[in-house]
Each structure stands twice: as C-alpha cells, then as structure tokens.
C-alpha cells in the first residue's frame, strides 16, 4: 500500500517526516514524499528530494497533505490545484496535517466535514467555510485531519489502521514511542484514532 505525503516549499519537517518515518515501519507499506518540484526546502532550511511527483501522488492508496509556511501560496497556484483536483475520497484515504487542511478545504473536500488544524491556520479554514474543531484529530469516512505538529502521529496511526489493520498501527507506534513510555504513547494514539475507525479496521 502506498501513501503519498504532499510536501511543498516551506514545509514543516515534523509534519511530513514524522509521518514518513512511522508509515515506513510497516511491512508492505510504502510512504513517499510527493512535491511539485524535484526538491523542496523546509521552513527551517532543510532541503530534501521528492521521491514522486504530484501526478503519481494522486494515484496513491492514501494521501497526506503536509503543512508549511507557504500553504496559502499553494492554494492560489492553479497548476498545483488543478493536479490535486484529481484526489478522490471514493478511491483514496485523504488526510491533512495543520495547514494542509486548507488545501482539502479549497478543493471542496471538507464541505460537510468538520476539521482539525493548527491555531495559525484556523482563521483561513474557517473563512473557507469549514467548521474547525478544538481537538487534535478527526476523521469521517475516508477523510481525516489533524492539528498540531505532533498530531502527525495520529494521522499515521489512522492511515496504517485503515490500510493494514489496527494491530499494525499499534506495532508501528510502539516502535517509535520513547522507551519507558511506549504503552502510554500507543494508548494515547489509539484513544484519539479508534473512535473514528470503521468496525472492519478495528477488528483487522
């Protein structure tokens, strides 16, 4: 199963790279950095190479829209948004982290779905006509959003649970959680994610 993490110039390292690391711990899972250019530089000056383009990302089993300091520029870019208009919740899991929620909102994918985002982005998402929740994670069907950089672990947990089952998600989170606090971290992730999982994912 392939997850594409949309990562733009000015990206937030915590949002894109934590999810990448957790997802790639799962056997049979492949997570890729997807960007509109061959290289992107983070809000803190970290330059990375994209592994796939946006067109290939639109064919992935799951897509996580990462956040960054230039998201408002992204949603005003017709070339980028015309490609992302191919994202389809009927055949993909679609998730967004912090300001990535604005991208899903501008694509019209959150018209009837409340969302989570960071405090800086909240006014822009509200202005796009989307209800913003005061919580770190929310999902409905194939759509999920998270607010706060470290909530990226919840998005990763949700994607893994949906694509590979809850046990795989527990194992992945247990692997990356701090020593001596592993049970606590896994329990917190499951507490935030499992209320929004479909019964089939919970029993997998």
Tab-separated table of N, CA, C and O in Angstrom, residues 32-137:
chain	number	residue	atom	x	y	z
A	32	UNK	N	5.906	7.946	0.446
A	32	UNK	CA	6.747	8.748	-0.442
A	32	UNK	C	6.527	10.232	-0.194
A	32	UNK	O	5.421	10.657	0.141
A	33	UNK	N	7.569	10.997	-0.383
A	33	UNK	CA	7.458	12.457	-0.383
A	33	UNK	C	7.087	12.901	-1.795
A	33	UNK	O	7.812	12.632	-2.754
A	34	UNK	N	5.950	13.553	-1.906
A	34	UNK	CA	5.456	13.999	-3.209
A	34	UNK	C	5.482	15.525	-3.264
A	34	UNK	O	4.930	16.187	-2.381
A	35	UNK	N	6.102	16.069	-4.292
A	35	UNK	CA	6.254	17.514	-4.401
A	35	UNK	C	6.060	17.957	-5.844
A	35	UNK	O	6.232	17.165	-6.770
A	36	UNK	N	5.737	19.242	-6.044
A	36	UNK	CA	5.583	19.753	-7.405
A	36	UNK	C	6.909	20.026	-8.095
A	36	UNK	O	6.949	20.254	-9.307
A	37	UNK	N	8.007	20.001	-7.339
A	37	UNK	CA	9.350	20.242	-7.876
A	37	UNK	C	10.279	19.137	-7.387
A	37	UNK	O	9.985	18.463	-6.393
A	38	UNK	N	11.414	18.907	-8.054
A	38	UNK	CA	12.317	17.831	-7.635
A	38	UNK	C	12.851	17.984	-6.223
A	38	UNK	O	13.116	16.996	-5.543
A	39	UNK	N	12.994	19.231	-5.763
A	39	UNK	CA	13.491	19.487	-4.414
A	39	UNK	C	12.636	20.548	-3.744
A	39	UNK	O	12.146	21.463	-4.405
A	40	UNK	N	12.481	20.418	-2.435
A	40	UNK	CA	11.769	21.427	-1.659
A	40	UNK	C	12.581	21.731	-0.403
A	40	UNK	O	13.301	20.879	0.108
A	41	UNK	N	12.451	22.968	0.065
A	41	UNK	CA	13.184	23.407	1.248
A	41	UNK	C	12.198	23.763	2.344
A	41	UNK	O	11.210	24.456	2.104
A	42	UNK	N	12.475	23.288	3.548
A	42	UNK	CA	11.560	23.463	4.666
A	42	UNK	C	11.575	24.882	5.213
A	42	UNK	O	12.420	25.706	4.844
A	43	UNK	N	10.678	25.152	6.123
A	43	UNK	CA	10.607	26.442	6.784
A	43	UNK	C	11.857	26.706	7.621
A	43	UNK	O	12.134	27.850	7.985
A	44	UNK	N	12.634	25.659	7.896
A	44	UNK	CA	13.872	25.803	8.663
A	44	UNK	C	15.112	25.561	7.822
A	44	UNK	O	16.205	25.384	8.353
A	45	UNK	N	14.937	25.527	6.496
A	45	UNK	CA	16.092	25.442	5.610
A	45	UNK	C	16.575	24.051	5.285
A	45	UNK	O	17.690	23.891	4.768
A	46	UNK	N	15.775	23.016	5.551
A	46	UNK	CA	16.173	21.643	5.253
A	46	UNK	C	15.673	21.272	3.854
A	46	UNK	O	14.460	21.220	3.612
A	47	UNK	N	16.586	21.012	2.940
A	47	UNK	CA	16.228	20.676	1.567
A	47	UNK	C	16.224	19.166	1.377
A	47	UNK	O	17.177	18.471	1.760
A	48	UNK	N	15.153	18.656	0.786
A	48	UNK	CA	15.042	17.222	0.522
A	48	UNK	C	14.614	17.015	-0.922
A	48	UNK	O	14.052	17.895	-1.563
A	49	UNK	N	14.891	15.798	-1.425
A	49	UNK	CA	14.450	15.429	-2.757
A	49	UNK	C	13.081	14.773	-2.677
A	49	UNK	O	12.833	13.934	-1.813
A	50	UNK	N	12.218	15.148	-3.595
A	50	UNK	CA	10.940	14.454	-3.718
A	50	UNK	C	11.190	13.071	-4.313
A	50	UNK	O	12.104	12.890	-5.122
A	51	UNK	N	10.394	12.101	-3.916
A	51	UNK	CA	10.529	10.760	-4.477
A	51	UNK	C	9.507	10.505	-5.577
A	51	UNK	O	9.709	9.633	-6.418
A	52	UNK	N	8.404	11.268	-5.572
A	52	UNK	CA	7.411	11.184	-6.637
A	52	UNK	C	6.852	12.576	-6.900
A	52	UNK	O	7.015	13.491	-6.081
A	53	UNK	N	6.180	12.738	-8.029
A	53	UNK	CA	5.522	13.996	-8.337
A	53	UNK	C	4.079	13.986	-7.884
A	53	UNK	O	3.554	12.971	-7.405
A	54	UNK	N	3.399	15.104	-8.043
A	54	UNK	CA	2.015	15.212	-7.599
A	54	UNK	C	1.086	14.315	-8.402
A	54	UNK	O	0.099	13.793	-7.868
A	55	UNK	N	1.385	14.117	-9.692
A	55	UNK	CA	0.527	13.263	-10.512
A	55	UNK	C	0.491	11.839	-9.962
A	55	UNK	O	-0.581	11.233	-9.853
A	56	UNK	N	1.661	11.292	-9.625
A	56	UNK	CA	1.702	9.944	-9.065
A	56	UNK	C	1.043	9.897	-7.696
A	56	UNK	O	0.393	8.917	-7.332
A	57	UNK	N	1.190	10.978	-6.934
A	57	UNK	CA	0.556	11.030	-5.617
A	57	UNK	C	-0.952	10.874	-5.723
A	57	UNK	O	-1.596	10.263	-4.861
A	58	UNK	N	-1.528	11.419	-6.776
A	58	UNK	CA	-2.985	11.357	-6.946
A	58	UNK	C	-3.481	9.945	-7.202
A	58	UNK	O	-4.694	9.692	-7.156
A	59	UNK	N	-2.559	9.011	-7.459
A	59	UNK	CA	-2.936	7.614	-7.667
A	59	UNK	C	-2.637	6.741	-6.453
A	59	UNK	O	-2.893	5.534	-6.485
A	60	UNK	N	-2.108	7.321	-5.382
A	60	UNK	CA	-1.736	6.552	-4.196
A	60	UNK	C	-2.969	6.049	-3.449
A	60	UNK	O	-4.070	6.572	-3.602
A	61	UNK	N	-2.767	5.021	-2.624
A	61	UNK	CA	-3.861	4.483	-1.808
A	61	UNK	C	-4.292	5.483	-0.743
A	61	UNK	O	-5.463	5.533	-0.365
A	62	UNK	N	-3.328	6.247	-0.249
A	62	UNK	CA	-3.614	7.276	0.754
A	62	UNK	C	-2.740	8.483	0.472
A	62	UNK	O	-1.622	8.353	-0.031
A	63	UNK	N	-3.270	9.664	0.786
A	63	UNK	CA	-2.531	10.907	0.585
A	63	UNK	C	-2.639	11.740	1.852
A	63	UNK	O	-3.731	11.982	2.361
A	64	UNK	N	-1.490	12.153	2.363
A	64	UNK	CA	-1.440	13.076	3.487
A	64	UNK	C	-0.935	14.420	2.964
A	64	UNK	O	0.138	14.486	2.364
A	65	UNK	N	-1.716	15.462	3.175
A	65	UNK	CA	-1.292	16.804	2.759
A	65	UNK	C	-0.542	17.438	3.923
A	65	UNK	O	-1.129	17.761	4.956
A	66	UNK	N	0.759	17.575	3.765
A	66	UNK	CA	1.563	18.178	4.815
A	66	UNK	C	1.361	19.678	4.881
A	66	UNK	O	0.750	20.291	3.998
A	67	UNK	N	1.883	20.274	5.928
A	67	UNK	CA	1.697	21.721	6.107
A	67	UNK	C	3.013	22.460	5.911
A	67	UNK	O	4.067	21.861	5.699
A	68	UNK	N	2.936	23.772	5.985
A	68	UNK	CA	4.135	24.579	5.848
A	68	UNK	C	3.807	26.052	5.839
A	68	UNK	O	2.641	26.455	5.909
A	69	UNK	N	4.837	26.851	5.701
A	69	UNK	CA	4.679	28.307	5.781
A	69	UNK	C	4.137	28.928	4.503
A	69	UNK	O	3.789	30.109	4.492
A	70	UNK	N	4.048	28.147	3.415
A	70	UNK	CA	3.616	28.700	2.137
A	70	UNK	C	2.323	28.063	1.637
A	70	UNK	O	2.042	28.105	0.433
A	71	UNK	N	1.524	27.508	2.537
A	71	UNK	CA	0.317	26.813	2.096
A	71	UNK	C	-0.665	27.742	1.399
A	71	UNK	O	-1.324	27.353	0.433
A	72	UNK	N	-0.761	28.969	1.860
A	72	UNK	CA	-1.680	29.902	1.192
A	72	UNK	C	-1.232	30.188	-0.238
A	72	UNK	O	-2.075	30.437	-1.119
A	73	UNK	N	0.072	30.139	-0.491
A	73	UNK	CA	0.557	30.275	-1.861
A	73	UNK	C	0.202	29.036	-2.681
A	73	UNK	O	-0.143	29.132	-3.867
A	74	UNK	N	0.277	27.878	-2.045
A	74	UNK	CA	-0.062	26.628	-2.733
A	74	UNK	C	-1.501	26.655	-3.231
A	74	UNK	O	-1.790	26.327	-4.386
A	75	UNK	N	-2.429	27.051	-2.359
A	75	UNK	CA	-3.839	27.007	-2.751
A	75	UNK	C	-4.195	28.086	-3.773
A	75	UNK	O	-5.269	28.035	-4.382
A	76	UNK	N	-3.293	29.035	-3.980
A	76	UNK	CA	-3.514	30.062	-5.002
A	76	UNK	C	-2.794	29.723	-6.311
A	76	UNK	O	-2.839	30.512	-7.260
A	77	UNK	N	-2.167	28.559	-6.359
A	77	UNK	CA	-1.415	28.159	-7.552
A	77	UNK	C	-2.293	27.255	-8.415
A	77	UNK	O	-2.524	26.087	-8.063
A	78	UNK	N	-2.793	27.752	-9.550
A	78	UNK	CA	-3.710	26.955	-10.376
A	78	UNK	C	-3.089	25.656	-10.889
A	78	UNK	O	-3.786	24.639	-11.017
A	79	UNK	N	-1.799	25.676	-11.189
A	79	UNK	CA	-1.143	24.481	-11.716
A	79	UNK	C	-1.147	23.358	-10.687
A	79	UNK	O	-1.444	22.199	-11.005
A	80	UNK	N	-0.833	23.706	-9.440
A	80	UNK	CA	-0.838	22.697	-8.373
A	80	UNK	C	-2.253	22.228	-8.075
A	80	UNK	O	-2.526	21.022	-8.008
A	81	UNK	N	-3.164	23.158	-7.919
A	81	UNK	CA	-4.521	22.794	-7.512
A	81	UNK	C	-5.261	22.020	-8.603
A	81	UNK	O	-6.118	21.177	-8.303
A	82	UNK	N	-4.938	22.265	-9.863
A	82	UNK	CA	-5.590	21.509	-10.931
A	82	UNK	C	-5.172	20.046	-10.904
A	82	UNK	O	-5.971	19.155	-11.216
A	83	UNK	N	-3.938	19.787	-10.509
A	83	UNK	CA	-3.494	18.400	-10.356
A	83	UNK	C	-4.158	17.765	-9.141
A	83	UNK	O	-4.695	16.651	-9.205
A	84	UNK	N	-4.171	18.489	-8.025
A	84	UNK	CA	-4.731	17.940	-6.791
A	84	UNK	C	-6.243	17.757	-6.876
A	84	UNK	O	-6.820	17.017	-6.076
A	85	UNK	N	-6.878	18.384	-7.844
A	85	UNK	CA	-8.312	18.183	-8.048
A	85	UNK	C	-8.624	16.737	-8.419
A	85	UNK	O	-9.783	16.311	-8.351
A	86	UNK	N	-7.598	15.965	-8.781
A	86	UNK	CA	-7.789	14.547	-9.101
A	86	UNK	C	-7.901	13.676	-7.849
A	86	UNK	O	-8.243	12.490	-7.953
A	87	UNK	N	-7.578	14.219	-6.687
A	87	UNK	CA	-7.727	13.446	-5.454
A	87	UNK	C	-9.190	13.056	-5.294
A	87	UNK	O	-10.093	13.861	-5.509
A	88	UNK	N	-9.418	11.802	-4.879
A	88	UNK	CA	-10.783	11.281	-4.891
A	88	UNK	C	-11.043	10.422	-3.654
A	88	UNK	O	-10.534	9.306	-3.554
A	89	UNK	N	-11.844	10.914	-2.705
A	89	UNK	CA	-12.127	10.125	-1.497
A	89	UNK	C	-12.923	8.849	-1.775
A	89	UNK	O	-13.046	8.003	-0.895
A	90	UNK	N	-13.436	8.696	-2.981
A	90	UNK	CA	-14.138	7.460	-3.327
A	90	UNK	C	-13.168	6.295	-3.533
A	90	UNK	O	-13.566	5.136	-3.457
A	91	UNK	N	-11.891	6.608	-3.775
A	91	UNK	CA	-10.915	5.539	-4.016
A	91	UNK	C	-9.634	5.695	-3.199
A	91	UNK	O	-8.724	4.865	-3.315
A	92	UNK	N	-9.544	6.744	-2.384
A	92	UNK	CA	-8.333	7.008	-1.615
A	92	UNK	C	-8.686	7.452	-0.203
A	92	UNK	O	-9.751	8.028	0.029
A	93	UNK	N	-7.762	7.206	0.723
A	93	UNK	CA	-7.810	7.877	2.014
A	93	UNK	C	-7.140	9.235	1.834
A	93	UNK	O	-6.052	9.324	1.261
A	94	UNK	N	-7.772	10.281	2.315
A	94	UNK	CA	-7.218	11.633	2.203
A	94	UNK	C	-7.110	12.241	3.587
A	94	UNK	O	-8.099	12.285	4.332
A	95	UNK	N	-5.914	12.686	3.925
A	95	UNK	CA	-5.668	13.252	5.250
A	95	UNK	C	-4.891	14.540	5.111
A	95	UNK	O	-4.186	14.757	4.125
A	96	UNK	N	-5.008	15.399	6.105
A	96	UNK	CA	-4.288	16.669	6.074
A	96	UNK	C	-3.781	17.021	7.453
A	96	UNK	O	-4.454	16.791	8.458
A	97	UNK	N	-2.591	17.595	7.476
A	97	UNK	CA	-1.934	17.994	8.711
A	97	UNK	C	-1.856	19.513	8.782
A	97	UNK	O	-1.342	20.160	7.856
A	98	UNK	N	-2.371	20.099	9.849
A	98	UNK	CA	-2.289	21.539	10.096
A	98	UNK	C	-2.738	22.348	8.877
A	98	UNK	O	-3.871	22.228	8.448
A	99	UNK	N	-1.859	23.145	8.278
A	99	UNK	CA	-2.303	23.983	7.167
A	99	UNK	C	-2.652	23.181	5.926
A	99	UNK	O	-3.292	23.700	5.009
A	100	UNK	N	-2.279	21.907	5.886
A	100	UNK	CA	-2.721	21.047	4.800
A	100	UNK	C	-4.236	20.947	4.741
A	100	UNK	O	-4.814	20.696	3.674
A	101	UNK	N	-4.890	21.178	5.880
A	101	UNK	CA	-6.348	21.174	5.917
A	101	UNK	C	-6.915	22.245	4.991
A	101	UNK	O	-7.983	22.061	4.389
A	102	UNK	N	-6.206	23.360	4.854
A	102	UNK	CA	-6.664	24.416	3.956
A	102	UNK	C	-6.700	23.928	2.512
A	102	UNK	O	-7.594	24.316	1.741
A	103	UNK	N	-5.768	23.078	2.140
A	103	UNK	CA	-5.746	22.527	0.784
A	103	UNK	C	-6.998	21.694	0.533
A	103	UNK	O	-7.683	21.864	-0.479
A	104	UNK	N	-7.323	20.780	1.468
A	104	UNK	CA	-8.534	19.975	1.298
A	104	UNK	C	-9.780	20.853	1.286
A	104	UNK	O	-10.728	20.591	0.537
A	105	UNK	N	-9.774	21.904	2.107
A	105	UNK	CA	-10.925	22.804	2.145
A	105	UNK	C	-11.101	23.510	0.798
A	105	UNK	O	-12.215	23.591	0.267
A	106	UNK	N	-10.007	24.006	0.231
A	106	UNK	CA	-10.083	24.724	-1.036
A	106	UNK	C	-10.441	23.804	-2.199
A	106	UNK	O	-10.977	24.251	-3.217
A	107	UNK	N	-10.163	22.508	-2.045
A	107	UNK	CA	-10.550	21.539	-3.058
A	107	UNK	C	-12.021	21.139	-2.935
A	107	UNK	O	-12.526	20.371	-3.756
A	108	UNK	N	-12.682	21.643	-1.893
A	108	UNK	CA	-14.089	21.336	-1.689
A	108	UNK	C	-14.349	19.987	-1.066
A	108	UNK	O	-15.495	19.503	-1.057
A	109	UNK	N	-13.322	19.381	-0.489
A	109	UNK	CA	-13.462	18.036	0.063
A	109	UNK	C	-13.967	18.023	1.496
A	109	UNK	O	-14.305	16.968	2.029
A	110	UNK	N	-14.021	19.190	2.143
A	110	UNK	CA	-14.461	19.258	3.533
A	110	UNK	C	-15.767	20.032	3.669
A	110	UNK	O	-16.076	20.548	4.741
A	111	UNK	N	-16.544	20.065	2.613
A	111	UNK	CA	-17.768	20.864	2.617
A	111	UNK	C	-18.714	20.499	3.752
A	111	UNK	O	-19.345	21.366	4.361
A	112	UNK	N	-18.819	19.214	4.057
A	112	UNK	CA	-19.729	18.758	5.104
A	112	UNK	C	-19.003	18.045	6.240
A	112	UNK	O	-19.626	17.296	6.992
A	113	UNK	N	-17.703	18.263	6.336
A	113	UNK	CA	-16.889	17.544	7.318
A	113	UNK	C	-16.154	18.543	8.201
A	113	UNK	O	-15.378	19.359	7.693
A	114	UNK	N	-16.361	18.523	9.515
A	114	UNK	CA	-15.561	19.382	10.393
A	114	UNK	C	-14.110	18.937	10.373
A	114	UNK	O	-13.807	17.787	10.031
A	115	UNK	N	-13.205	19.835	10.740
A	115	UNK	CA	-11.792	19.535	10.559
A	115	UNK	C	-10.958	20.040	11.726
A	115	UNK	O	-11.378	20.890	12.510
A	116	UNK	N	-9.750	19.510	11.786
A	116	UNK	CA	-8.752	19.971	12.748
A	116	UNK	C	-7.628	20.675	11.979
A	116	UNK	O	-7.316	20.320	10.845
A	117	UNK	N	-7.035	21.657	12.620
A	117	UNK	CA	-5.898	22.352	12.032
A	117	UNK	C	-5.133	23.046	13.151
A	117	UNK	O	-5.536	22.975	14.322
A	118	UNK	N	-4.035	23.696	12.803
A	118	UNK	CA	-3.276	24.436	13.817
A	118	UNK	C	-3.923	25.795	14.059
A	118	UNK	O	-4.772	26.249	13.287
A	119	UNK	N	-3.524	26.456	15.127
A	119	UNK	CA	-4.168	27.713	15.508
A	119	UNK	C	-3.911	28.834	14.509
A	119	UNK	O	-4.769	29.698	14.301
A	120	UNK	N	-2.738	28.825	13.857
A	120	UNK	CA	-2.440	29.857	12.868
A	120	UNK	C	-3.340	29.729	11.646
A	120	UNK	O	-3.827	30.726	11.094
A	121	UNK	N	-3.573	28.497	11.224
A	121	UNK	CA	-4.360	28.244	10.015
A	121	UNK	C	-5.859	28.332	10.262
A	121	UNK	O	-6.629	28.535	9.319
A	122	UNK	N	-6.278	28.202	11.493
A	122	UNK	CA	-7.708	28.137	11.810
A	122	UNK	C	-8.542	29.233	11.140
A	122	UNK	O	-9.587	28.926	10.542
A	123	UNK	N	-8.139	30.507	11.200
A	123	UNK	CA	-8.978	31.541	10.564
A	123	UNK	C	-9.152	31.337	9.064
A	123	UNK	O	-10.216	31.629	8.511
A	124	UNK	N	-8.127	30.831	8.389
A	124	UNK	CA	-8.211	30.631	6.939
A	124	UNK	C	-9.152	29.475	6.609
A	124	UNK	O	-9.893	29.539	5.627
A	125	UNK	N	-9.116	28.431	7.434
A	125	UNK	CA	-10.006	27.288	7.203
A	125	UNK	C	-11.448	27.689	7.487
A	125	UNK	O	-12.371	27.332	6.749
A	126	UNK	N	-11.648	28.460	8.544
A	126	UNK	CA	-12.991	28.977	8.832
A	126	UNK	C	-13.495	29.839	7.676
A	126	UNK	O	-14.664	29.740	7.268
A	127	UNK	N	-12.616	30.677	7.142
A	127	UNK	CA	-13.008	31.540	6.031
A	127	UNK	C	-13.352	30.741	4.781
A	127	UNK	O	-14.117	31.207	3.927
A	128	UNK	N	-12.800	29.518	4.691
A	128	UNK	CA	-13.114	28.639	3.564
A	128	UNK	C	-14.434	27.907	3.767
A	128	UNK	O	-14.831	27.097	2.929
A	129	UNK	N	-15.097	28.183	4.896
A	129	UNK	CA	-16.414	27.605	5.138
A	129	UNK	C	-16.415	26.275	5.841
A	129	UNK	O	-17.425	25.554	5.813
A	130	UNK	N	-15.313	25.930	6.506
A	130	UNK	CA	-15.198	24.643	7.189
A	130	UNK	C	-15.205	24.849	8.701
A	130	UNK	O	-14.521	25.732	9.220
A	131	UNK	N	-15.986	24.045	9.401
A	131	UNK	CA	-16.004	24.088	10.860
A	131	UNK	C	-14.685	23.540	11.406
A	131	UNK	O	-14.220	22.482	10.966
A	132	UNK	N	-14.067	24.241	12.342
A	132	UNK	CA	-12.801	23.807	12.932
A	132	UNK	C	-13.035	23.342	14.360
A	132	UNK	O	-13.630	24.062	15.175
A	133	UNK	N	-12.560	22.149	14.664
A	133	UNK	CA	-12.734	21.541	15.976
A	133	UNK	C	-11.544	21.850	16.875
A	133	UNK	O	-10.407	21.964	16.412
A	134	UNK	N	-11.794	21.931	18.175
A	134	UNK	CA	-10.730	22.155	19.142
A	134	UNK	C	-10.237	20.808	19.664
A	134	UNK	O	-10.419	20.458	20.834
A	135	UNK	N	-9.637	20.031	18.792
A	135	UNK	CA	-9.100	18.716	19.143
A	135	UNK	C	-8.008	18.356	18.155
A	135	UNK	O	-7.903	18.974	17.086
A	136	UNK	N	-7.178	17.355	18.483
A	136	UNK	CA	-6.018	17.083	17.641
A	136	UNK	C	-6.304	16.271	16.392
A	136	UNK	O	-5.522	16.314	15.429
A	137	UNK	N	-7.408	15.508	16.380
A	137	UNK	CA	-7.650	14.594	15.262
A	137	UNK	C	-9.142	14.387	15.074
A	137	UNK	O	-9.905	14.318	16.043
